[in-house]
Short mmCIF file of C-alpha atoms in Angstrom, two decimals:
data_model
loop_
_atom_site.label_atom_id
_atom_site.label_comp_id
_atom_site.label_asym_id
_atom_site.label_seq_id
_atom_site.Cartn_x
_atom_site.Cartn_y
_atom_site.Cartn_z
CA VAL A 13 -0.10 0.04 -0.04
CA SER A 14 2.90 2.42 0.89
CA ILE A 15 4.45 1.74 -2.30
CA VAL A 16 1.52 2.62 -4.43
CA THR A 17 0.47 5.93 -2.42
CA GLU A 18 4.33 6.81 -2.86
CA PHE A 19 3.90 6.02 -6.56
CA ALA A 20 0.54 8.12 -6.73
CA ALA A 21 2.46 10.97 -5.16
CA THR A 22 4.66 11.36 -8.23
CA LEU A 23 1.77 11.56 -10.40
CA LYS A 24 -0.67 14.56 -11.40
CA GLY A 25 -4.11 15.40 -12.40
CA TYR A 26 -6.48 12.66 -13.44
CA GLU A 27 -3.51 9.94 -13.42
CA LYS A 28 -3.14 10.30 -9.63
CA GLU A 29 -6.80 10.28 -8.92
CA PHE A 30 -6.91 7.08 -11.06
CA VAL A 31 -4.62 5.25 -9.22
CA LEU A 32 -5.71 6.48 -5.65
CA THR A 33 -9.02 5.62 -6.70
CA ALA A 34 -8.24 2.03 -7.51
CA LEU A 35 -6.44 1.53 -4.29
CA SER A 36 -9.35 3.19 -2.19
CA SER A 37 -11.83 0.94 -3.77
CA LYS A 38 -10.00 -2.36 -2.88
CA MET A 39 -8.90 -1.60 0.76
CA ARG A 40 -11.56 -3.67 2.10
CA SER A 41 -10.21 -6.50 0.19
CA ILE A 42 -6.57 -5.68 0.98
CA GLY A 43 -7.25 -4.81 4.73
CA ASN A 44 -8.48 -6.84 7.65
CA VAL A 45 -11.95 -6.28 6.70
CA ASP A 46 -14.98 -8.90 6.20
CA VAL A 47 -16.00 -8.03 2.59
CA ASP A 48 -18.83 -10.21 2.42
CA VAL A 49 -20.99 -8.04 4.89
CA ILE A 50 -22.35 -4.58 4.25
CA ARG A 51 -21.18 -3.22 7.35
CA ALA A 52 -17.47 -2.89 7.85
CA GLU A 53 -16.52 -6.02 10.45
CA TYR A 54 -12.93 -5.74 11.27
CA SER A 55 -10.86 -8.54 12.09
CA LYS A 56 -8.13 -8.26 14.94
CA LYS A 57 -6.02 -10.58 12.98
CA PRO A 58 -4.68 -8.61 9.79
CA ARG A 59 -4.46 -10.59 6.48
CA THR A 60 -1.25 -11.94 5.19
CA ASN A 61 0.10 -12.64 1.91
CA ILE A 62 -1.95 -10.17 -0.25
CA ASN A 63 -0.78 -9.18 -3.58
CA VAL A 64 -1.68 -5.52 -3.11
CA LEU A 65 0.02 -4.44 -6.30
CA GLY A 66 -1.63 -7.17 -8.31
CA ILE A 67 -5.08 -6.36 -6.69
CA VAL A 68 -4.67 -2.65 -7.53
CA LYS A 69 -3.19 -3.49 -11.07
CA LYS A 70 -6.32 -5.50 -11.90
CA GLN A 71 -8.57 -2.80 -10.46
CA LEU A 72 -7.02 -0.21 -13.02
CA PHE A 73 -7.36 -2.40 -15.67
CA LYS A 74 -11.21 -3.05 -14.80
CA MET A 75 -11.89 0.82 -14.50
CA ILE A 76 -10.41 1.29 -17.80
CA SER A 77 -12.72 -1.17 -19.19
CA ASP A 78 -15.58 0.14 -17.86
CA ILE A 79 -14.79 3.64 -19.12
CA GLU A 80 -14.20 2.18 -22.63
CA ASN A 81 -17.63 0.40 -22.49
CA THR A 82 -19.22 3.38 -21.08
CA ILE A 83 -18.11 5.50 -23.95
CA ASN A 84 -18.97 2.76 -26.80
CA SER A 85 -22.59 2.43 -25.24
CA HIS A 86 -23.51 5.88 -24.69
CA LYS A 87 -21.18 7.95 -27.17
CA GLU A 88 -24.32 9.39 -28.61
CA ILE A 89 -25.22 11.09 -25.30
CA ILE A 90 -21.94 12.01 -23.84
CA ALA A 91 -21.23 15.97 -23.70
CA ASP A 92 -18.12 17.93 -24.13
CA ARG A 93 -16.28 18.00 -20.73
CA SER A 94 -16.64 21.86 -20.43
CA THR A 95 -20.67 20.91 -19.81
CA VAL A 96 -19.76 18.95 -16.51
CA SER A 97 -19.13 20.78 -13.36
CA ILE A 98 -18.37 18.92 -10.02
CA LYS A 99 -18.85 20.45 -6.58
CA GLN A 100 -17.13 18.51 -3.98
CA THR A 101 -19.17 19.55 -0.85
CA SER A 102 -21.99 19.02 1.54
CA VAL A 103 -25.26 18.98 -0.29
CA LEU A 104 -26.57 21.22 2.68
CA GLU A 105 -23.79 24.03 1.37
CA ALA A 106 -23.69 23.50 -2.08
CA PRO A 107 -23.60 26.90 -4.05
CA ILE A 108 -26.39 26.07 -6.50
CA GLU A 109 -28.35 28.73 -8.26
CA ARG A 110 -32.01 28.74 -7.49
CA ASN A 111 -34.34 27.43 -10.07
CA SER A 112 -31.17 26.30 -12.20
CA ILE A 113 -31.61 22.32 -12.27
CA SER A 114 -33.52 20.11 -14.50
CA HIS A 115 -33.09 16.61 -13.03
CA ILE A 116 -31.73 15.47 -9.47
CA ILE A 117 -30.41 11.64 -9.11
CA THR A 118 -29.53 10.77 -5.60
CA SER A 119 -28.95 7.67 -3.78
CA PRO A 120 -29.09 9.08 0.06
CA PRO A 121 -27.93 7.04 2.91
CA TYR A 122 -30.20 4.33 4.10
CA GLY A 123 -30.32 5.20 7.47
CA VAL A 124 -28.56 4.87 10.40
CA GLU A 125 -26.53 1.44 10.99
CA SER A 126 -27.95 0.31 7.50
CA LEU A 127 -24.52 1.14 5.99
CA SER A 128 -22.24 3.39 7.85
CA TYR A 129 -19.91 5.03 5.02
CA LEU A 130 -17.26 6.14 7.42
CA ARG A 131 -16.83 2.86 9.10
CA THR A 132 -17.14 0.89 5.82
CA HIS A 133 -14.61 3.07 4.09
CA LEU A 134 -12.30 4.13 7.28
CA LEU A 135 -9.29 1.92 5.68
CA SER A 136 -9.62 4.20 2.59
CA TYR A 137 -9.67 7.55 4.60
CA ARG A 138 -6.98 6.43 6.57
CA THR A 139 -4.52 5.40 3.67
CA LEU A 140 -5.48 8.51 1.65
CA LYS A 141 -5.06 10.85 4.54
CA HIS A 142 -2.10 12.53 3.03
CA PHE A 143 -3.81 13.21 -0.21
CA LEU A 144 -7.16 14.19 1.51
CA LYS A 145 -5.82 16.48 4.14
CA GLU A 146 -8.95 15.86 6.17
CA ASP A 147 -10.25 13.38 8.91
CA PRO A 148 -13.73 11.92 8.29
CA TYR A 149 -14.85 12.04 11.89
CA ASP A 150 -14.54 15.92 11.55
CA PHE A 151 -17.45 16.00 8.91
CA GLY A 152 -19.87 16.07 11.75
CA LYS A 153 -23.36 17.12 10.90
CA LYS A 154 -22.25 17.42 7.42
CA VAL A 155 -23.10 13.84 7.14
CA ILE A 156 -26.56 12.93 6.42
CA GLY A 157 -27.96 10.44 8.85
CA SER A 158 -24.63 9.89 10.49
CA GLU A 159 -24.64 7.66 13.42
CA TYR A 160 -22.04 10.12 14.73
CA LEU A 161 -24.64 13.03 14.97
CA ALA A 162 -25.81 13.74 18.63
CA LYS A 163 -27.79 10.88 20.36
CA GLU A 164 -30.47 13.00 22.29
CA MET A 165 -34.07 11.28 21.70
CA PRO A 166 -36.28 13.92 20.49
CA ASN A 167 -40.26 13.65 20.74
CA VAL A 168 -41.88 12.37 17.59
CA ASN A 169 -43.69 15.81 17.15
CA ASP A 170 -40.52 17.75 18.19
CA LEU A 171 -39.00 17.74 14.81
CA PRO A 172 -40.66 19.70 11.74
CA VAL A 173 -40.87 16.81 9.47
CA SER A 174 -43.57 15.47 11.65
CA ARG A 175 -45.64 18.32 10.20
CA ILE A 176 -45.11 17.01 6.63
CA SER A 177 -45.23 13.23 6.93
CA LYS A 178 -47.93 11.47 8.69
CA THR A 179 -46.49 8.00 7.96
CA TYR A 180 -43.39 9.53 9.93
CA VAL A 181 -45.75 10.30 12.71
CA SER A 182 -47.76 6.95 13.00
CA PHE A 183 -44.71 4.71 12.53
CA PHE A 184 -42.48 6.12 15.22
CA ASN A 185 -45.26 6.84 17.75
CA LYS A 186 -45.99 3.00 17.28
CA ILE A 187 -42.50 1.76 17.83
CA ASN A 188 -41.96 4.38 20.65
CA ASN A 189 -44.77 2.56 22.60
CA VAL A 190 -42.63 -0.85 22.37
CA GLU A 191 -40.50 -1.66 25.60
CA ALA A 192 -37.04 -1.88 24.86
CA GLY A 193 -33.26 -1.13 25.94
CA LYS A 194 -31.47 2.21 25.91
CA MET A 195 -29.40 1.41 22.55
CA TYR A 196 -32.71 0.76 20.70
CA ARG A 197 -34.31 4.08 22.11
CA ILE A 198 -30.94 5.56 20.75
CA ARG A 199 -31.40 4.11 17.29
CA ILE A 200 -35.09 5.23 17.03
CA GLY A 201 -33.96 8.66 17.91
CA MET A 202 -30.99 8.72 15.17
CA MET A 203 -33.47 7.35 12.69
CA MET A 204 -35.96 10.26 13.41
CA ASN A 205 -33.06 12.65 13.02
CA PHE A 206 -32.21 10.86 9.71
CA PHE A 207 -35.74 11.98 8.41
CA GLN A 208 -35.21 15.29 9.65
CA ASP A 209 -31.92 15.68 7.56
CA MET A 210 -33.69 14.32 4.60
CA ASP A 211 -36.13 17.09 4.77
CA ALA A 212 -33.48 19.50 4.94
CA VAL A 213 -32.26 17.92 1.95
CA VAL A 214 -35.58 18.04 0.16
CA GLN A 215 -35.91 21.89 0.99
CA ARG A 216 -32.66 22.49 -1.00
CA PHE A 217 -33.97 20.45 -4.00
CA LYS A 218 -36.96 22.55 -4.18
CA VAL A 219 -35.12 25.63 -4.50
CA TRP A 220 -32.44 24.39 -7.20
CA LEU A 221 -35.27 22.78 -9.16
CA LYS A 222 -36.56 24.35 -12.58
CA ARG A 223 -40.44 24.20 -12.75
CA ASN A 224 -41.53 20.70 -13.46
CA GLY A 225 -38.01 19.39 -12.56
CA LYS A 226 -37.49 15.71 -11.61
CA VAL A 227 -35.85 14.11 -8.62
CA ALA A 228 -35.12 10.18 -8.53
CA PHE A 229 -34.25 8.60 -5.26
CA VAL A 230 -32.73 5.14 -4.63
CA ILE A 231 -34.36 4.22 -1.24
CA GLY A 232 -33.85 1.01 0.87
CA ASN A 233 -36.27 0.28 3.61
CA LYS A 234 -34.38 -1.56 6.59
CA LYS A 235 -35.82 -2.74 9.62
CA ILE A 236 -35.37 -1.41 13.48
CA ASN A 237 -35.95 -4.08 16.16
CA GLY A 238 -38.02 -6.14 13.49
CA SER A 239 -40.13 -3.50 12.28
CA ILE A 240 -39.53 -2.32 8.46
CA ILE A 241 -39.17 1.26 8.39
CA PRO A 242 -41.46 2.69 5.46
CA THR A 243 -38.62 5.07 4.32
CA ASP A 244 -40.01 5.22 0.85
CA THR A 245 -43.46 6.46 1.98
CA ILE A 246 -41.79 8.92 4.26
CA ILE A 247 -39.57 10.32 1.73
CA THR A 248 -42.21 10.60 -0.64
#
């Protein structure tokens, strides 16, 4: 891994990004993480005899092949690079003009503990710290639905989202009446805050979208203490 990062440091522009992206995407296969589970399960015993250079090289060729296939299958709709703008920031702070977007396609977090992006990719963050120059734990409230947000247990009707979604109110009132331990109560509160975060995101979309603009969400309905959270209905 050190050899790959040292090599990347000698590169510039997209070549550096390409090598670092390949390394980052394979860190769960390189490090002491169970790659067969969604949530990152770290082993106390590091792996041995890992062909890091071989793994990264294979990933680089796969990425090149994917790009070539995309160009071939979508060449009629690929625009000039001058038409693309990337803003690397929190969606809650993105400097986007009012009524300037026709379509929004997004895959938000599926909710607390369903898939922790920080924990799942912590090895990648640590490996690329020299290049990223930031600590993921400093992101704080910029991370939507993060389990690292404050863990106060709000009342169901305390959050503004309760005035928007009847499903949110009925579901969380129901599961709040179930006797359970402290950690269960904390998770309920964190999920409620997740939907409040999503409401903040939707309000941003409302400002950015043009008239008759379209929004597409990828949503996953997870369980909490055996009850399926109707995330799709609440978001809708």
